[in-house]
mmCIF file with all atom_site columns, C-alpha atoms in Angstrom:
data_model
loop_
_atom_site.group_PDB
_atom_site.id
_atom_site.type_symbol
_atom_site.label_atom_id
_atom_site.label_alt_id
_atom_site.label_comp_id
_atom_site.label_asym_id
_atom_site.label_entity_id
_atom_site.label_seq_id
_atom_site.pdbx_PDB_ins_code
_atom_site.Cartn_x
_atom_site.Cartn_y
_atom_site.Cartn_z
_atom_site.occupancy
_atom_site.B_iso_or_equiv
_atom_site.pdbx_formal_charge
_atom_site.auth_seq_id
_atom_site.auth_comp_id
_atom_site.auth_asym_id
_atom_site.auth_atom_id
_atom_site.pdbx_PDB_model_num
ATOM 1   C CA . LEU A 1 1   ? -1.470  -28.140 -11.862 1.00 0.00 ? 1   LEU A CA 1
ATOM 2   C CA . SER A 1 2   ? 0.548   -28.304 -14.764 1.00 0.00 ? 2   SER A CA 1
ATOM 3   C CA . LEU A 1 3   ? 3.798   -26.110 -14.945 1.00 0.00 ? 3   LEU A CA 1
ATOM 4   C CA . LYS A 1 4   ? 2.920   -24.352 -17.948 1.00 0.00 ? 4   LYS A CA 1
ATOM 5   C CA . LYS A 1 5   ? -0.398  -23.372 -16.017 1.00 0.00 ? 5   LYS A CA 1
ATOM 6   C CA . LEU A 1 6   ? 1.871   -22.268 -12.702 1.00 0.00 ? 6   LEU A CA 1
ATOM 7   C CA . LEU A 1 7   ? 3.861   -20.041 -14.980 1.00 0.00 ? 7   LEU A CA 1
ATOM 8   C CA . THR A 1 8   ? 1.117   -18.339 -16.819 1.00 0.00 ? 8   THR A CA 1
ATOM 9   C CA . LYS A 1 9   ? -0.342  -17.597 -12.793 1.00 0.00 ? 9   LYS A CA 1
ATOM 10  C CA . LEU A 1 10  ? 2.892   -16.592 -11.731 1.00 0.00 ? 10  LEU A CA 1
ATOM 11  C CA . SER A 1 11  ? 3.441   -14.104 -14.916 1.00 0.00 ? 11  SER A CA 1
ATOM 12  C CA . ASN A 1 12  ? -0.407  -12.407 -14.240 1.00 0.00 ? 12  ASN A CA 1
ATOM 13  C CA . ILE A 1 13  ? 0.195   -11.395 -10.729 1.00 0.00 ? 13  ILE A CA 1
ATOM 14  C CA . ILE A 1 14  ? 1.617   -8.139  -11.219 1.00 0.00 ? 14  ILE A CA 1
ATOM 15  C CA . ARG A 1 15  ? 1.406   -5.924  -14.196 1.00 0.00 ? 15  ARG A CA 1
ATOM 16  C CA . GLN A 1 16  ? 2.509   -2.169  -14.858 1.00 0.00 ? 16  GLN A CA 1
ATOM 17  C CA . GLY A 1 17  ? -0.297  -0.063  -17.043 1.00 0.00 ? 17  GLY A CA 1
ATOM 18  C CA . ILE A 1 18  ? -1.122  3.413   -17.518 1.00 0.00 ? 18  ILE A CA 1
ATOM 19  C CA . ILE A 1 19  ? -4.392  5.063   -15.861 1.00 0.00 ? 19  ILE A CA 1
ATOM 20  C CA . THR A 1 20  ? -6.938  6.142   -18.316 1.00 0.00 ? 20  THR A CA 1
ATOM 21  C CA . LEU A 1 21  ? -9.647  7.120   -15.747 1.00 0.00 ? 21  LEU A CA 1
ATOM 22  C CA . VAL A 1 22  ? -10.063 7.624   -12.363 1.00 0.00 ? 22  VAL A CA 1
ATOM 23  C CA . THR A 1 23  ? -13.677 7.082   -10.906 1.00 0.00 ? 23  THR A CA 1
ATOM 24  C CA . ASP A 1 24  ? -15.621 9.006   -8.541  1.00 0.00 ? 24  ASP A CA 1
ATOM 25  C CA . ASP A 1 25  ? -13.392 9.539   -5.277  1.00 0.00 ? 25  ASP A CA 1
ATOM 26  C CA . SER A 1 26  ? -16.472 9.760   -3.006  1.00 0.00 ? 26  SER A CA 1
ATOM 27  C CA . GLU A 1 27  ? -17.004 5.620   -3.103  1.00 0.00 ? 27  GLU A CA 1
ATOM 28  C CA . THR A 1 28  ? -16.374 3.413   -0.279  1.00 0.00 ? 28  THR A CA 1
ATOM 29  C CA . TYR A 1 29  ? -13.642 1.658   -2.413  1.00 0.00 ? 29  TYR A CA 1
ATOM 30  C CA . PRO A 1 30  ? -11.753 3.850   -4.806  1.00 0.00 ? 30  PRO A CA 1
ATOM 31  C CA . HIS A 1 31  ? -11.655 2.542   -8.425  1.00 0.00 ? 31  HIS A CA 1
ATOM 32  C CA . MET A 1 32  ? -9.645  3.489   -11.382 1.00 0.00 ? 32  MET A CA 1
ATOM 33  C CA . GLN A 1 33  ? -9.274  2.075   -14.745 1.00 0.00 ? 33  GLN A CA 1
ATOM 34  C CA . VAL A 1 34  ? -5.888  0.801   -16.114 1.00 0.00 ? 34  VAL A CA 1
ATOM 35  C CA . GLU A 1 35  ? -4.579  -0.043  -19.832 1.00 0.00 ? 35  GLU A CA 1
ATOM 36  C CA . TYR A 1 36  ? -1.941  -2.662  -19.794 1.00 0.00 ? 36  TYR A CA 1
ATOM 37  C CA . ASN A 1 37  ? -1.049  -5.150  -22.627 1.00 0.00 ? 37  ASN A CA 1
ATOM 38  C CA . GLY A 1 38  ? -4.087  -4.171  -25.003 1.00 0.00 ? 38  GLY A CA 1
ATOM 39  C CA . LYS A 1 39  ? -6.688  -4.643  -22.403 1.00 0.00 ? 39  LYS A CA 1
ATOM 40  C CA . THR A 1 40  ? -8.555  -2.126  -20.015 1.00 0.00 ? 40  THR A CA 1
ATOM 41  C CA . VAL A 1 41  ? -9.642  -3.394  -16.810 1.00 0.00 ? 41  VAL A CA 1
ATOM 42  C CA . TYR A 1 42  ? -11.230 -1.633  -13.430 1.00 0.00 ? 42  TYR A CA 1
ATOM 43  C CA . VAL A 1 43  ? -9.054  -1.749  -10.304 1.00 0.00 ? 43  VAL A CA 1
ATOM 44  C CA . THR A 1 44  ? -9.655  -1.057  -6.803  1.00 0.00 ? 44  THR A CA 1
ATOM 45  C CA . ARG A 1 45  ? -7.230  1.454   -5.915  1.00 0.00 ? 45  ARG A CA 1
ATOM 46  C CA . ILE A 1 46  ? -4.925  0.855   -2.609  1.00 0.00 ? 46  ILE A CA 1
ATOM 47  C CA . SER A 1 47  ? -2.518  3.028   -0.957  1.00 0.00 ? 47  SER A CA 1
ATOM 48  C CA . PRO A 1 48  ? -0.582  2.550   2.495   1.00 0.00 ? 48  PRO A CA 1
ATOM 49  C CA . TYR A 1 49  ? -2.445  3.426   5.598   1.00 0.00 ? 49  TYR A CA 1
ATOM 50  C CA . GLY A 1 50  ? -2.673  7.122   6.226   1.00 0.00 ? 50  GLY A CA 1
ATOM 51  C CA . VAL A 1 51  ? -2.068  8.316   2.489   1.00 0.00 ? 51  VAL A CA 1
ATOM 52  C CA . CYS A 1 52  ? -4.875  9.184   0.067   1.00 0.00 ? 52  CYS A CA 1
ATOM 53  C CA . SER A 1 53  ? -4.549  10.211  -3.367  1.00 0.00 ? 53  SER A CA 1
ATOM 54  C CA . ASN A 1 54  ? -6.485  10.806  -6.548  1.00 0.00 ? 54  ASN A CA 1
ATOM 55  C CA . PRO A 1 55  ? -3.807  9.891   -9.079  1.00 0.00 ? 55  PRO A CA 1
ATOM 56  C CA . PRO A 1 56  ? -4.040  11.956  -12.497 1.00 0.00 ? 56  PRO A CA 1
ATOM 57  C CA . VAL A 1 57  ? -4.711  10.142  -15.756 1.00 0.00 ? 57  VAL A CA 1
ATOM 58  C CA . ASP A 1 58  ? -1.522  9.005   -17.581 1.00 0.00 ? 58  ASP A CA 1
ATOM 59  C CA . SER A 1 59  ? 0.025   8.254   -14.307 1.00 0.00 ? 59  SER A CA 1
ATOM 60  C CA . PHE A 1 60  ? 1.419   4.759   -14.095 1.00 0.00 ? 60  PHE A CA 1
ATOM 61  C CA . ALA A 1 61  ? 0.082   1.527   -11.652 1.00 0.00 ? 61  ALA A CA 1
ATOM 62  C CA . LEU A 1 62  ? 0.928   -1.589  -10.771 1.00 0.00 ? 62  LEU A CA 1
ATOM 63  C CA . VAL A 1 63  ? -2.261  -4.159  -11.101 1.00 0.00 ? 63  VAL A CA 1
ATOM 64  C CA . MET A 1 64  ? -1.951  -6.891  -8.974  1.00 0.00 ? 64  MET A CA 1
ATOM 65  C CA . ASN A 1 65  ? -4.450  -10.162 -9.919  1.00 0.00 ? 65  ASN A CA 1
ATOM 66  C CA . SER A 1 66  ? -5.462  -11.726 -6.568  1.00 0.00 ? 66  SER A CA 1
ATOM 67  C CA . SER A 1 67  ? -3.991  -15.203 -6.485  1.00 0.00 ? 67  SER A CA 1
ATOM 68  C CA . GLY A 1 68  ? -3.185  -14.882 -9.967  1.00 0.00 ? 68  GLY A CA 1
ATOM 69  C CA . THR A 1 69  ? -6.595  -15.004 -11.149 1.00 0.00 ? 69  THR A CA 1
ATOM 70  C CA . GLU A 1 70  ? -8.162  -12.485 -13.265 1.00 0.00 ? 70  GLU A CA 1
ATOM 71  C CA . SER A 1 71  ? -11.243 -11.983 -11.610 1.00 0.00 ? 71  SER A CA 1
ATOM 72  C CA . ILE A 1 72  ? -9.831  -9.785  -8.444  1.00 0.00 ? 72  ILE A CA 1
ATOM 73  C CA . LYS A 1 73  ? -7.670  -6.699  -9.295  1.00 0.00 ? 73  LYS A CA 1
ATOM 74  C CA . PHE A 1 74  ? -5.948  -4.437  -7.311  1.00 0.00 ? 74  PHE A CA 1
ATOM 75  C CA . GLY A 1 75  ? -3.803  -1.296  -8.422  1.00 0.00 ? 75  GLY A CA 1
ATOM 76  C CA . ILE A 1 76  ? -1.162  1.048   -6.763  1.00 0.00 ? 76  ILE A CA 1
ATOM 77  C CA . PRO A 1 77  ? -0.935  4.100   -8.687  1.00 0.00 ? 77  PRO A CA 1
ATOM 78  C CA . ILE A 1 78  ? 2.707   5.386   -9.015  1.00 0.00 ? 78  ILE A CA 1
ATOM 79  C CA . ASP A 1 79  ? 3.988   8.375   -10.955 1.00 0.00 ? 79  ASP A CA 1
ATOM 80  C CA . PHE A 1 80  ? 7.734   7.931   -10.886 1.00 0.00 ? 80  PHE A CA 1
ATOM 81  C CA . ILE A 1 81  ? 7.877   10.082  -13.967 1.00 0.00 ? 81  ILE A CA 1
ATOM 82  C CA . ASN A 1 82  ? 6.429   12.790  -12.513 1.00 0.00 ? 82  ASN A CA 1
ATOM 83  C CA . ARG A 1 83  ? 7.829   12.589  -9.067  1.00 0.00 ? 83  ARG A CA 1
ATOM 84  C CA . MET A 1 84  ? 9.714   14.913  -6.934  1.00 0.00 ? 84  MET A CA 1
ATOM 85  C CA . LYS A 1 85  ? 13.464  14.243  -7.735  1.00 0.00 ? 85  LYS A CA 1
ATOM 86  C CA . ASN A 1 86  ? 16.802  14.858  -6.250  1.00 0.00 ? 86  ASN A CA 1
ATOM 87  C CA . LEU A 1 87  ? 15.608  13.628  -2.736  1.00 0.00 ? 87  LEU A CA 1
ATOM 88  C CA . ILE A 1 88  ? 18.680  12.938  -0.432  1.00 0.00 ? 88  ILE A CA 1
ATOM 89  C CA . GLU A 1 89  ? 18.744  9.844   1.606   1.00 0.00 ? 89  GLU A CA 1
ATOM 90  C CA . GLY A 1 90  ? 16.284  9.781   4.342   1.00 0.00 ? 90  GLY A CA 1
ATOM 91  C CA . GLU A 1 91  ? 14.043  12.463  2.780   1.00 0.00 ? 91  GLU A CA 1
ATOM 92  C CA . ALA A 1 92  ? 10.437  11.872  2.049   1.00 0.00 ? 92  ALA A CA 1
ATOM 93  C CA . ALA A 1 93  ? 8.174   13.703  0.460   1.00 0.00 ? 93  ALA A CA 1
ATOM 94  C CA . LEU A 1 94  ? 4.155   14.436  -0.013  1.00 0.00 ? 94  LEU A CA 1
ATOM 95  C CA . PHE A 1 95  ? 3.822   16.312  -3.425  1.00 0.00 ? 95  PHE A CA 1
ATOM 96  C CA . ASN A 1 96  ? 0.974   17.012  -6.153  1.00 0.00 ? 96  ASN A CA 1
ATOM 97  C CA . SER A 1 97  ? 2.544   16.985  -9.488  1.00 0.00 ? 97  SER A CA 1
ATOM 98  C CA . LYS A 1 98  ? -0.406  18.834  -10.946 1.00 0.00 ? 98  LYS A CA 1
ATOM 99  C CA . THR A 1 99  ? -0.093  21.920  -8.809  1.00 0.00 ? 99  THR A CA 1
ATOM 100 C CA . ASP A 1 100 ? 4.151   21.552  -8.097  1.00 0.00 ? 100 ASP A CA 1
ATOM 101 C CA . THR A 1 101 ? 3.315   21.923  -4.494  1.00 0.00 ? 101 THR A CA 1
ATOM 102 C CA . TYR A 1 102 ? 4.727   19.581  -1.794  1.00 0.00 ? 102 TYR A CA 1
ATOM 103 C CA . ILE A 1 103 ? 5.742   18.915  1.902   1.00 0.00 ? 103 ILE A CA 1
ATOM 104 C CA . LEU A 1 104 ? 9.292   17.830  2.209   1.00 0.00 ? 104 LEU A CA 1
ATOM 105 C CA . MET A 1 105 ? 10.597  15.932  5.402   1.00 0.00 ? 105 MET A CA 1
ATOM 106 C CA . LYS A 1 106 ? 13.971  16.589  5.463   1.00 0.00 ? 106 LYS A CA 1
ATOM 107 C CA . SER A 1 107 ? 16.656  14.372  6.790   1.00 0.00 ? 107 SER A CA 1
ATOM 108 C CA . ASP A 1 108 ? 17.925  17.075  9.091   1.00 0.00 ? 108 ASP A CA 1
ATOM 109 C CA . GLY A 1 109 ? 14.581  16.695  10.893  1.00 0.00 ? 109 GLY A CA 1
ATOM 110 C CA . THR A 1 110 ? 13.116  19.969  9.210   1.00 0.00 ? 110 THR A CA 1
ATOM 111 C CA . ILE A 1 111 ? 9.857   20.420  7.422   1.00 0.00 ? 111 ILE A CA 1
ATOM 112 C CA . THR A 1 112 ? 9.913   22.579  4.475   1.00 0.00 ? 112 THR A CA 1
ATOM 113 C CA . THR A 1 113 ? 6.956   23.286  1.880   1.00 0.00 ? 113 THR A CA 1
ATOM 114 C CA . ASN A 1 114 ? 6.473   25.826  -1.073  1.00 0.00 ? 114 ASN A CA 1
ATOM 115 C CA . ALA A 1 115 ? 2.696   25.936  -0.653  1.00 0.00 ? 115 ALA A CA 1
ATOM 116 C CA . ASP A 1 116 ? 0.810   28.250  1.857   1.00 0.00 ? 116 ASP A CA 1
ATOM 117 C CA . ILE A 1 117 ? -0.746  26.654  4.653   1.00 0.00 ? 117 ILE A CA 1
ATOM 118 C CA . ILE A 1 118 ? -4.372  27.347  5.729   1.00 0.00 ? 118 ILE A CA 1
ATOM 119 C CA . ILE A 1 119 ? -5.141  26.296  9.716   1.00 0.00 ? 119 ILE A CA 1
ATOM 120 C CA . ASP A 1 120 ? -8.993  26.792  10.453  1.00 0.00 ? 120 ASP A CA 1
ATOM 121 C CA . GLY A 1 121 ? -9.308  28.796  7.334   1.00 0.00 ? 121 GLY A CA 1
ATOM 122 C CA . ILE A 1 122 ? -6.337  31.468  8.316   1.00 0.00 ? 122 ILE A CA 1
ATOM 123 C CA . SER A 1 123 ? -3.758  31.545  5.730   1.00 0.00 ? 123 SER A CA 1
ATOM 124 C CA . PHE A 1 124 ? -0.228  31.512  7.022   1.00 0.00 ? 124 PHE A CA 1
ATOM 125 C CA . LEU A 1 125 ? 1.086   33.542  4.314   1.00 0.00 ? 125 LEU A CA 1
ATOM 126 C CA . ASP A 1 126 ? -1.144  36.256  4.388   1.00 0.00 ? 126 ASP A CA 1
ATOM 127 C CA . HIS A 1 127 ? -1.682  36.275  7.873   1.00 0.00 ? 127 HIS A CA 1
ATOM 128 C CA . VAL A 1 128 ? 0.131   39.298  9.482   1.00 0.00 ? 128 VAL A CA 1
ATOM 129 C CA . HIS A 1 129 ? 0.249   40.723  13.070  1.00 0.00 ? 129 HIS A CA 1
ATOM 130 C CA . GLU A 1 130 ? 0.636   44.302  14.039  1.00 0.00 ? 130 GLU A CA 1
ATOM 131 C CA . GLN A 1 131 ? 4.655   44.618  15.433  1.00 0.00 ? 131 GLN A CA 1
ATOM 132 C CA . ASP A 1 132 ? 5.072   43.568  18.794  1.00 0.00 ? 132 ASP A CA 1
ATOM 133 C CA . THR A 1 133 ? 1.448   41.857  18.982  1.00 0.00 ? 133 THR A CA 1
ATOM 134 C CA . ASP A 1 134 ? 0.360   38.298  19.170  1.00 0.00 ? 134 ASP A CA 1
ATOM 135 C CA . SER A 1 135 ? -2.466  36.134  18.095  1.00 0.00 ? 135 SER A CA 1
ATOM 136 C CA . ASP A 1 136 ? -4.544  37.593  20.931  1.00 0.00 ? 136 ASP A CA 1
ATOM 137 C CA . GLY A 1 137 ? -3.512  41.189  19.654  1.00 0.00 ? 137 GLY A CA 1
ATOM 138 C CA . ASP A 1 138 ? -1.660  42.019  23.158  1.00 0.00 ? 138 ASP A CA 1
ATOM 139 C CA . THR A 1 139 ? 2.032   42.035  23.765  1.00 0.00 ? 139 THR A CA 1
ATOM 140 C CA . GLU A 1 140 ? 1.771   39.019  26.817  1.00 0.00 ? 140 GLU A CA 1
ATOM 141 C CA . GLN A 1 141 ? 2.631   35.487  25.923  1.00 0.00 ? 141 GLN A CA 1
ATOM 142 C CA . ASP A 1 142 ? -0.119  33.195  24.899  1.00 0.00 ? 142 ASP A CA 1
ATOM 143 C CA . THR A 1 143 ? -0.668  30.604  27.745  1.00 0.00 ? 143 THR A CA 1
ATOM 144 C CA . ASP A 1 144 ? -3.109  28.600  25.365  1.00 0.00 ? 144 ASP A CA 1
ATOM 145 C CA . VAL A 1 145 ? -0.786  27.847  22.880  1.00 0.00 ? 145 VAL A CA 1
ATOM 146 C CA . PRO A 1 146 ? 0.777   24.232  23.477  1.00 0.00 ? 146 PRO A CA 1
ATOM 147 C CA . LYS A 1 147 ? 4.380   24.209  23.734  1.00 0.00 ? 147 LYS A CA 1
ATOM 148 C CA . ASN A 1 148 ? 6.816   21.142  22.239  1.00 0.00 ? 148 ASN A CA 1
ATOM 149 C CA . LYS A 1 149 ? 8.033   19.092  25.283  1.00 0.00 ? 149 LYS A CA 1
ATOM 150 C CA . VAL A 1 150 ? 10.837  16.641  24.788  1.00 0.00 ? 150 VAL A CA 1
ATOM 151 C CA . ILE A 1 151 ? 9.602   13.469  26.863  1.00 0.00 ? 151 ILE A CA 1
#
């Protein structure tokens, strides 16, 4: 392998582009269309284990060519322009830039959100109890509610 070919191969490993289309998210392998350096390519969208998203068009993406070849491409959507800002060290957040909603895991161990939480179809914000009653409608302590345990 000549030095020129090696440098070309290395320069093709990672590119930054703009997402121009997101395909049907119900497919086995999610794909997106990314434009970079005047090229439009379809790439398999990847994300860390346990985190799923369907990025909005015009978000940025890192495009990686497997082994430096143009035939196998993967993309990681990133949205550093619309990201949640002003996080302090140790904080992490899940957010939706389209709805401006978030779940913030704070460095002090608390979790906050600016959105309603729906549990089994019941809204946390709209669900109210009469004064002095619990979820069963009585005043006795619920025994079927799990308690936090310190191990």
